[in-house]
Coordinates of C-alpha atoms and ligand atoms in Angstrom, one line a residue:
S8 CA 0.2 0.0 0.5
M9 CA 0.9 3.6 -0.8
A10 CA -1.0 4.9 2.3
G11 CA 1.5 6.9 4.7
T12 CA 4.6 7.0 2.4
G13 CA 3.0 11.2 2.0
R14 CA 3.1 10.3 -1.9
R15 CA -0.1 9.3 -3.7
S16 CA 0.3 7.1 -7.5
I17 CA -2.0 8.7 -9.6
G18 CA -1.4 6.9 -12.8
G19 CA -3.6 3.4 -11.9
K20 CA -3.9 -0.1 -13.8
G21 CA -2.6 0.7 -17.4
A22 CA -1.9 4.2 -17.0
G23 CA 2.0 3.6 -18.5
R24 CA 4.3 3.9 -15.3
A25 CA 2.5 6.2 -13.5
A26 CA 1.7 3.3 -10.7
A27 CA 5.2 3.5 -9.9
P28 CA 6.3 4.9 -6.8
M29 CA 9.2 7.2 -7.4
T30 CA 11.6 6.8 -4.8
Q31 CA 14.1 10.0 -5.5
T32 CA 14.7 12.7 -3.0
A33 CA 13.9 16.3 -3.5
G34 CA 17.4 16.5 -4.1
T35 CA 17.3 14.8 -7.8
F36 CA 14.8 16.6 -9.1
L37 CA 15.7 19.2 -11.8
P38 CA 14.8 22.6 -11.8
I39 CA 12.2 23.3 -14.7
R40 CA 14.8 26.0 -15.6
E41 CA 17.2 23.6 -16.3
L42 CA 15.1 21.5 -19.0
S43 CA 15.7 21.5 -22.8
P44 CA 15.4 19.5 -25.8
Y45 CA 19.0 18.4 -24.9
T46 CA 18.1 17.5 -21.6
N47 CA 20.1 13.9 -21.6
G48 CA 18.5 10.7 -19.5
R49 CA 15.9 10.4 -17.4
W50 CA 14.8 13.6 -15.7
K51 CA 12.4 14.1 -13.3
I52 CA 10.2 17.5 -12.2
K53 CA 8.3 18.3 -8.9
A54 CA 6.2 20.9 -9.7
R55 CA 2.9 22.8 -9.1
V56 CA 0.0 22.5 -11.7
V57 CA -0.8 26.3 -11.7
A58 CA -3.3 25.7 -14.7
K59 CA -5.4 23.7 -16.2
G60 CA -7.3 23.9 -19.9
E61 CA -10.0 22.4 -21.0
I62 CA -10.0 19.1 -23.4
R63 CA -10.1 20.4 -26.8
K64 CA -11.0 17.7 -29.6
F65 CA -9.2 18.2 -33.1
S66 CA -9.6 16.1 -36.5
N67 CA -6.6 16.4 -38.9
A68 CA -5.2 13.6 -41.5
R69 CA -4.9 10.9 -39.1
G70 CA -8.1 11.4 -37.7
E71 CA -9.9 12.5 -34.6
G72 CA -7.6 13.7 -31.9
Q73 CA -7.8 15.4 -28.1
L74 CA -5.3 17.4 -25.9
F75 CA -5.4 19.6 -22.9
K76 CA -2.7 21.7 -21.4
V77 CA -0.7 22.4 -18.1
D78 CA 1.6 25.2 -16.8
L79 CA 3.4 23.5 -14.5
K80 CA 6.0 25.4 -12.0
D81 CA 8.3 25.3 -9.6
K82 CA 11.3 27.6 -7.9
S83 CA 13.2 27.7 -10.8
G84 CA 10.5 28.5 -13.2
E85 CA 7.8 27.7 -15.6
I86 CA 6.8 25.7 -18.5
A87 CA 3.8 24.7 -20.6
G88 CA 2.7 20.8 -20.8
T89 CA 0.5 19.4 -23.4
F90 CA -1.3 16.2 -23.1
F91 CA -2.2 14.1 -26.4
G92 CA -4.7 11.2 -26.9
R93 CA -5.3 8.6 -24.3
A94 CA -2.6 10.4 -21.7
V95 CA -6.0 13.3 -22.2
D96 CA -8.3 10.2 -20.5
I97 CA -5.6 8.7 -17.9
F98 CA -4.4 12.4 -16.6
Y99 CA -6.8 15.1 -17.3
P100 CA -8.9 13.4 -14.4
M101 CA -6.2 12.9 -11.9
L102 CA -3.8 16.7 -11.8
Q103 CA -6.0 19.1 -9.8
Q104 CA -5.0 22.8 -10.2
G105 CA -2.9 23.9 -7.5
Q106 CA -1.7 20.2 -6.3
V107 CA 2.1 19.3 -6.9
Y108 CA 3.3 16.3 -9.0
C109 CA 6.4 14.7 -9.4
F110 CA 6.5 14.4 -13.8
T111 CA 8.7 12.0 -15.9
R112 CA 9.0 10.6 -18.9
G113 CA 7.6 13.6 -21.3
S114 CA 9.6 14.5 -24.1
I115 CA 10.6 18.1 -24.2
K116 CA 10.6 20.6 -27.1
A117 CA 10.6 24.4 -28.4
G118 CA 7.6 26.3 -27.6
N119 CA 6.5 27.6 -30.6
P120 CA 6.0 31.4 -29.9
R121 CA 2.5 31.4 -31.5
W122 CA 0.9 29.3 -29.2
D123 CA 3.2 28.7 -26.4
R124 CA 4.2 31.2 -23.7
S125 CA 7.5 29.3 -21.8
E126 CA 10.8 28.8 -24.1
H127 CA 10.2 24.9 -23.5
V128 CA 6.9 22.8 -23.9
I129 CA 6.6 19.3 -22.4
T130 CA 4.5 16.8 -23.9
F131 CA 3.3 14.1 -21.8
E132 CA 2.3 10.5 -23.5
E133 CA 0.0 7.6 -21.8
H134 CA 3.3 6.4 -21.2
S135 CA 4.5 9.4 -18.9
T136 CA 5.3 9.2 -15.2
I137 CA 3.3 11.3 -13.0
E138 CA 2.7 10.8 -9.2
A139 CA 1.3 13.3 -6.4
A140 CA 3.0 14.7 -4.2
E141 CA 3.2 16.2 -0.8
N142 CA 2.3 19.9 -0.6
D143 CA 5.2 22.1 -0.9
E144 CA 5.0 25.3 0.0
G145 CA 8.3 26.2 -1.3
I146 CA 6.9 26.1 -4.7
P147 CA 5.5 28.7 -6.1
G148 CA 1.5 28.7 -6.5
Q149 CA 0.0 30.7 -9.8
T150 CA 1.3 34.0 -10.3
F151 CA 0.1 36.8 -12.9
D152 CA 1.1 39.5 -14.8
F153 CA -2.2 41.3 -15.5
R154 CA -1.8 43.7 -18.3
P155 CA -4.7 46.3 -18.4
L156 CA -7.5 46.2 -20.9
C157 CA -6.3 49.6 -22.4
E158 CA -2.7 47.8 -23.7
L159 CA -5.1 44.9 -25.7
E160 CA -5.6 47.1 -29.0
Q161 CA -1.9 47.0 -29.3
M162 CA -1.1 43.1 -28.7
A163 CA -0.6 40.7 -31.4
T164 CA -3.2 38.4 -32.5
N165 CA -2.5 34.9 -30.2
T166 CA -0.6 36.6 -27.7
L167 CA -1.1 35.2 -24.1
V168 CA -2.0 37.4 -21.4
D169 CA -3.3 37.8 -17.5
V170 CA -5.9 40.5 -16.9
K171 CA -7.8 41.2 -13.7
A172 CA -11.2 42.3 -14.7
V173 CA -14.7 43.1 -13.6
L174 CA -17.8 40.9 -15.3
F175 CA -19.9 43.6 -16.6
S176 CA -22.0 41.4 -18.7
V177 CA -22.6 38.0 -18.9
Q178 CA -24.5 36.2 -21.4
E179 CA -26.2 33.0 -21.4
P180 CA -24.1 29.7 -23.3
Y181 CA -25.3 28.7 -26.7
T182 CA -24.7 26.0 -28.3
F183 CA -24.9 25.7 -32.1
T184 CA -23.8 23.4 -34.8
A185 CA -20.4 24.3 -36.6
R186 CA -21.0 25.2 -40.0
T187 CA -17.7 23.6 -41.1
S188 CA -17.4 20.7 -39.0
G189 CA -21.3 19.7 -38.3
K190 CA -19.9 19.3 -34.7
E191 CA -22.2 20.8 -32.2
M192 CA -20.2 23.6 -29.9
T193 CA -20.6 25.7 -27.0
K194 CA -20.1 29.4 -26.4
R195 CA -20.3 32.3 -24.1
E196 CA -19.2 35.7 -24.5
L197 CA -19.1 37.8 -21.0
G198 CA -17.9 41.9 -20.7
L199 CA -14.8 42.5 -19.2
W200 CA -14.3 46.2 -17.6
D201 CA -11.2 47.2 -16.0
A202 CA -10.3 50.7 -14.6
S203 CA -7.2 51.3 -16.9
G204 CA -6.5 53.7 -20.0
G205 CA -8.7 56.9 -18.0
D206 CA -12.0 58.1 -19.0
G207 CA -14.6 55.6 -17.2
G208 CA -11.9 52.2 -18.2
R209 CA -12.1 49.9 -21.0
T210 CA -14.4 46.8 -21.8
S211 CA -13.6 44.3 -23.7
E212 CA -15.5 40.5 -24.6
L213 CA -14.3 37.6 -23.4
V214 CA -15.2 34.3 -25.0
L215 CA -15.6 30.8 -23.7
W216 CA -16.0 27.8 -25.3
G217 CA -17.1 24.0 -24.1
D218 CA -17.2 23.4 -20.3
K219 CA -15.9 26.7 -19.2
A220 CA -18.9 28.0 -21.1
L221 CA -21.0 26.3 -18.4
G222 CA -19.3 27.8 -15.2
R223 CA -21.4 29.9 -13.3
F224 CA -20.9 33.9 -13.9
E225 CA -22.3 36.5 -12.6
V226 CA -22.4 40.6 -13.1
G227 CA -20.0 42.6 -10.5
S228 CA -17.8 39.2 -10.4
V229 CA -13.8 40.0 -10.1
V230 CA -12.1 37.5 -12.7
F231 CA -8.5 36.9 -13.0
L232 CA -7.8 35.1 -16.1
K233 CA -4.6 33.3 -16.9
D234 CA -3.2 33.1 -20.5
A235 CA -6.2 34.6 -22.4
R236 CA -5.6 34.6 -26.6
V237 CA -5.7 37.6 -27.8
N238 CA -8.2 37.6 -30.9
E239 CA -8.8 39.8 -33.6
W240 CA -12.4 40.0 -34.8
N241 CA -13.4 42.5 -37.4
G242 CA -10.5 44.5 -36.8
S243 CA -10.9 44.5 -33.0
K244 CA -9.1 42.7 -30.5
T245 CA -10.9 40.3 -27.7
L246 CA -10.0 37.9 -25.2
A247 CA -11.1 33.8 -25.5
S248 CA -10.4 30.8 -23.8
P249 CA -8.0 31.5 -20.6
M250 CA -6.0 28.7 -19.2
N251 CA -7.8 29.9 -16.1
I252 CA -10.0 31.8 -14.0
E253 CA -9.6 32.8 -10.9
M254 CA -13.5 33.8 -9.8
N255 CA -13.5 36.8 -7.2
P256 CA -9.9 36.0 -5.7
D257 CA -9.5 36.7 -2.2
A258 CA -6.9 39.1 -2.8
P259 CA -6.8 43.1 -2.1
E260 CA -6.3 44.0 -5.6
A261 CA -9.5 42.0 -6.5
F262 CA -11.5 44.4 -3.8
Q263 CA -9.9 47.7 -5.0
L264 CA -11.1 46.8 -8.8
R265 CA -14.5 45.9 -7.7
A266 CA -14.8 49.2 -5.7
R267 CA -13.5 51.2 -8.3
F268 CA -16.5 49.5 -10.5
E269 CA -19.2 50.4 -7.9
E270 CA -17.6 53.8 -8.2
Q271 CA -17.9 53.2 -11.9
Q272 CA -21.9 52.0 -11.9
R273 CA -23.2 54.8 -9.8
I274 CA -20.9 57.7 -11.8
R275 CA -21.9 56.1 -15.4
P276 CA -22.7 52.5 -15.9
I277 CA -21.6 50.1 -18.2
V278 CA -24.3 48.9 -19.9
G279 CA -24.6 46.8 -23.3
A280 CA -22.6 44.6 -24.9
A281 CA -18.7 44.7 -24.9
R282 CA -17.0 46.5 -27.6
G283 CA -16.0 43.9 -30.0
G284 CA -19.0 41.9 -28.4
G285 CA -21.2 39.1 -30.1
G286 CA -23.9 41.1 -29.6
G287 CA -25.8 39.7 -26.9
Q288 CA -27.4 42.6 -25.3
R289 CA -30.6 43.5 -27.0
K290 CA -30.5 46.9 -29.3
S291 CA -33.9 48.8 -30.7
I292 CA -33.4 49.3 -34.2
E293 CA -32.7 52.8 -33.7
E294 CA -29.8 51.8 -31.9
I295 CA -28.4 49.5 -34.3
K296 CA -28.7 51.8 -37.1
A297 CA -26.6 54.7 -34.6
E298 CA -24.3 52.1 -34.3
D299 CA -23.7 50.8 -38.1
V300 CA -23.3 54.4 -39.1
N301 CA -19.3 54.2 -38.0
L302 CA -19.1 51.0 -39.8
G303 CA -16.2 51.1 -41.9
V304 CA -16.7 49.8 -45.8
A305 CA -14.5 46.2 -46.3
V306 CA -12.4 46.5 -49.3
P307 CA -11.7 42.9 -50.5
G308 CA -7.7 41.5 -50.4
Q309 CA -6.6 45.1 -47.7
A310 CA -5.9 43.9 -44.1
F311 CA -7.6 45.3 -41.3
E312 CA -6.6 48.8 -40.6
Q313 CA -5.2 49.0 -37.0
G314 CA -7.0 51.4 -34.7
G315 CA -9.5 52.1 -37.7
P316 CA -13.2 51.8 -37.9
R317 CA -15.4 48.4 -37.0
M318 CA -15.9 46.6 -40.5
A319 CA -19.4 44.4 -39.3
N320 CA -21.5 44.8 -36.1
R321 CA -23.2 42.2 -34.2
H322 CA -26.7 42.5 -32.9
F323 CA -29.3 41.5 -31.1
A324 CA -33.0 42.6 -31.2
V325 CA -36.5 41.9 -31.0
A326 CA -39.1 42.7 -33.6
T327 CA -42.0 42.3 -35.8
V328 CA -41.9 41.0 -39.6
T329 CA -44.4 43.0 -41.6
S330 CA -43.6 42.1 -45.2
V331 CA -42.3 39.1 -46.6
P332 CA -41.8 38.7 -50.5
A333 CA -45.3 37.8 -52.2
D334 CA -44.9 37.7 -56.0
R335 CA -41.4 36.1 -56.2
L336 CA -40.0 33.1 -54.2
P337 CA -37.9 33.5 -51.1
C338 CA -35.1 30.4 -52.3
Y339 CA -33.5 29.6 -55.2
P340 CA -32.3 27.0 -56.8
S341 CA -28.9 25.4 -55.1
C342 CA -26.0 23.0 -57.0
P343 CA -25.9 20.3 -54.4
E344 CA -22.5 19.9 -55.4
S345 CA -20.0 18.8 -52.6
V346 CA -16.8 21.4 -52.4
D347 CA -13.9 21.7 -50.8
A348 CA -14.3 24.6 -48.0
K349 CA -11.5 27.5 -47.6
P350 CA -9.4 26.4 -44.9
R351 CA -10.1 28.0 -41.7
L352 CA -7.6 30.6 -40.3
G353 CA -5.5 29.4 -38.1
A354 CA -6.1 25.8 -39.7
E355 CA -3.2 23.0 -39.1
A356 CA -2.3 22.1 -42.6
T357 CA -1.9 18.7 -41.8
Q358 CA -6.2 19.1 -41.5
Q359 CA -8.0 17.3 -44.4
P360 CA -9.7 20.4 -46.3
E361 CA -13.3 20.3 -44.6
K362 CA -16.4 19.7 -47.4
R363 CA -19.1 22.0 -47.5
Q364 CA -21.9 22.4 -50.4
C365 CA -21.4 24.5 -53.9
A366 CA -24.7 26.0 -53.4
K367 CA -24.5 28.5 -56.6
K368 CA -27.4 28.9 -58.3
C369 CA -28.4 26.6 -61.0
M370 CA -30.2 27.0 -64.0
Q371 CA -32.1 24.6 -66.3
E372 CA -30.9 23.7 -69.3
G373 CA -33.1 22.4 -72.3
D374 CA -32.1 18.8 -71.7
G375 CA -33.6 18.7 -68.7
V376 CA -30.7 19.1 -66.5
W377 CA -29.1 21.8 -64.2
R378 CA -26.0 23.4 -64.3
C379 CA -24.3 26.4 -61.8
A380 CA -21.8 28.8 -62.9
M381 CA -18.8 26.7 -61.7
G382 CA -20.1 24.1 -64.0
H383 CA -21.7 21.4 -62.0
V384 CA -24.2 19.2 -63.6
C385 CA -27.7 18.0 -61.6
Q386 CA -30.8 16.3 -62.1
Q387 CA -32.2 18.3 -59.1
P388 CA -31.3 21.7 -57.1
Q389 CA -32.0 21.8 -53.7
Y390 CA -33.7 24.7 -52.7
R391 CA -32.2 27.4 -50.1
Y392 CA -34.0 30.4 -48.7
I393 CA -32.4 34.0 -49.6
C394 CA -34.6 36.7 -48.6
R395 CA -35.6 40.3 -47.4
M396 CA -38.0 41.2 -45.2
Q397 CA -38.9 44.0 -43.4
V398 CA -38.9 44.2 -39.7
M399 CA -40.0 46.9 -37.4
D400 CA -40.0 47.5 -33.1
H401 CA -41.5 50.8 -31.1
T402 CA -38.3 52.6 -32.8
D403 CA -37.9 52.3 -36.4
S404 CA -38.1 49.4 -39.3
T405 CA -35.4 48.0 -41.9
E406 CA -35.0 45.6 -43.8
I407 CA -33.0 42.6 -43.2
N408 CA -31.6 39.5 -45.1
M409 CA -32.1 35.4 -44.6
F410 CA -30.5 32.7 -45.9
D411 CA -31.4 28.7 -45.2
E412 CA -31.1 28.0 -42.2
V413 CA -33.4 30.9 -40.5
G414 CA -35.3 30.5 -43.6
K415 CA -36.1 27.1 -42.7
K416 CA -36.9 27.7 -39.1
L417 CA -39.0 31.1 -39.4
F418 CA -41.1 29.1 -42.4
G419 CA -41.4 26.1 -41.1
C420 CA -40.1 23.6 -43.7
E421 CA -37.7 23.3 -46.4
A422 CA -37.2 25.5 -49.1
S423 CA -38.1 23.1 -51.9
E424 CA -41.6 22.4 -50.3
Y425 CA -41.7 26.4 -50.6
A426 CA -40.6 26.6 -54.0
Q427 CA -43.7 23.3 -54.9
A428 CA -46.3 25.2 -52.8
F429 CA -45.5 28.2 -54.8
E430 CA -46.2 26.6 -58.3
G431 CA -49.0 24.7 -56.8
D432 CA -51.5 26.2 -53.9
G433 CA -49.9 28.7 -53.5
V434 CA -47.7 29.9 -50.2
E435 CA -50.4 32.1 -48.2
H436 CA -50.6 29.4 -45.3
I437 CA -46.5 29.2 -45.4
N438 CA -46.2 33.1 -44.8
K439 CA -48.6 33.3 -42.2
N440 CA -45.8 31.8 -40.0
V441 CA -43.9 34.9 -40.4
L442 CA -45.7 37.4 -41.4
W443 CA -46.6 39.5 -38.2
R444 CA -44.6 37.5 -36.2
R445 CA -42.3 38.8 -33.4
I446 CA -39.1 37.5 -33.3
S447 CA -35.3 37.8 -31.7
M448 CA -32.7 37.7 -33.9
R449 CA -29.0 37.8 -33.5
M450 CA -27.6 39.8 -36.6
R451 CA -24.2 40.8 -38.4
S452 CA -24.4 44.3 -40.1
T453 CA -21.9 45.2 -42.7
K454 CA -21.2 48.2 -45.0
E455 CA -20.6 48.0 -49.0
V456 CA -20.8 50.8 -51.6
W457 CA -23.6 49.7 -54.0
Q458 CA -24.4 52.2 -57.5
E459 CA -22.1 54.9 -55.1
N460 CA -23.8 54.5 -52.3
E461 CA -23.1 53.1 -48.7
R462 CA -25.3 51.1 -47.5
V463 CA -25.9 48.6 -44.4
K464 CA -26.7 45.1 -44.8
L465 CA -28.3 43.3 -41.9
N466 CA -27.6 39.6 -41.9
V467 CA -30.0 37.4 -39.7
E468 CA -27.5 34.5 -38.5
E469 CA -30.7 33.6 -35.6
A470 CA -34.1 33.5 -35.1
G471 CA -36.6 32.2 -33.2
D472 CA -39.6 32.9 -30.6
V473 CA -38.5 35.7 -28.1
D474 CA -37.3 33.8 -25.0
F475 CA -39.4 35.9 -22.3
R476 CA -37.4 34.9 -19.3
K477 CA -34.3 35.6 -20.9
E478 CA -35.3 39.1 -21.8
A479 CA -36.9 40.5 -18.2
K480 CA -33.7 39.5 -16.9
Q481 CA -31.6 41.1 -19.3
M482 CA -33.8 44.0 -18.3
L483 CA -33.6 43.4 -14.8
A484 CA -30.0 43.2 -15.0
E485 CA -30.3 46.9 -16.9
V486 CA -32.1 47.8 -14.3
H487 CA -29.8 46.9 -11.2
A488 CA -26.7 48.3 -13.6
S489 CA -28.6 51.9 -13.4
L490 CA -29.3 52.0 -9.9
G491 CA -25.6 51.1 -9.4
V492 CA -26.6 47.6 -7.8
A493 CA -24.3 45.1 -9.0
G494 CA -26.0 41.8 -9.3
S495 CA -27.5 38.9 -12.1
Ligands
ZN25 ZN1 -22.2 23.9 -58.1

């Protein structure tokens, strides 16, 4: 039995060498600072897991894979560790953040400055050996190198930063199916505020994915983020996927920040979605139009200008549909051919190209076949929704564009059924599902030049019935914020 030895094996059966007890004394541990790809022999380190990331699934040419990352720290320094494949199943449930372990049998390589903050990283396989050690007060815990939000815009994309901030907005997590991979994803957007930069402080958006998105977050909470990734979204910097989130830390600087936030809420409440936000907070059509006035016009092939105008806005609104197309189809015959999707930004070169539908418009040819602009030929095109509608709320009205997914949801049937009814008995009974209906919409707006005039295009990315419970909670949060009360 291992009881009473002061160390606990966490490997278990079938876990490589994890079950083998270590007998070395502390003196034989190599300081993390001395680890390098040239480290010879069987090194051992004793380190604290100061941060532990979530499991990420990926797919490449060899199939499906998984990984998770940790930050390891001892008196001499810090190093990132990555677990792949079976090692994830073995070690993810066992490694606890804040605990001290002895590690050996990992391979050390140079870190990728694009992804790693440490100079070297350790890759752990299923045959790595990790065992719990008694807490060692000499090994420091997590330390932060906080950067103010006002510096965010100057940081390079993919930089990992530590941030301390107050949550001024908390959206509900939402789950959707990724268009390219067909996988279910859970996403959540939080609004961060800190007192930096003067003039009431700065805000930024924090995006969380997967399990981390399901945590318990409340407006007014102080968060310490470890290794949050700087992302760029339409020319604006946002933060995503921190390695670790400390909620309401028991630290003087957290209390100070919270006090500054409450003071700020009394003077000028911070309400609404963060800059660079995902359109979480509901806006009126009037507010949307006012915000979109400042959009820049995207020029194809031209890079975003640092600190220039935003190229797109996200909005969330509730409005009533006041007109649907009556004299023409709200859909078109599309090409069903499968083609390679454009590789996503940041996708690894080893990944197989994703597939998507060609979806170009088909024209019927004399011989009964259909042909798209790419030259694909098919017997039966697939109808897809694409239409414009008018919507109105208590402030204004506007035109919106919607595409197949949203169309199916609102009309309540496939576009092919609509096309059939259009040729046959008429579409009044289908249009009734949409006309005069009050809907909630997530939209993306962009500005384009059309016949020498600038115009704003509002594309609906998600639509559905109004969630009164969520709506009420949001409005209550706004009331609280305007009263200077932090609460959710
Ligand atoms: Zn085609």
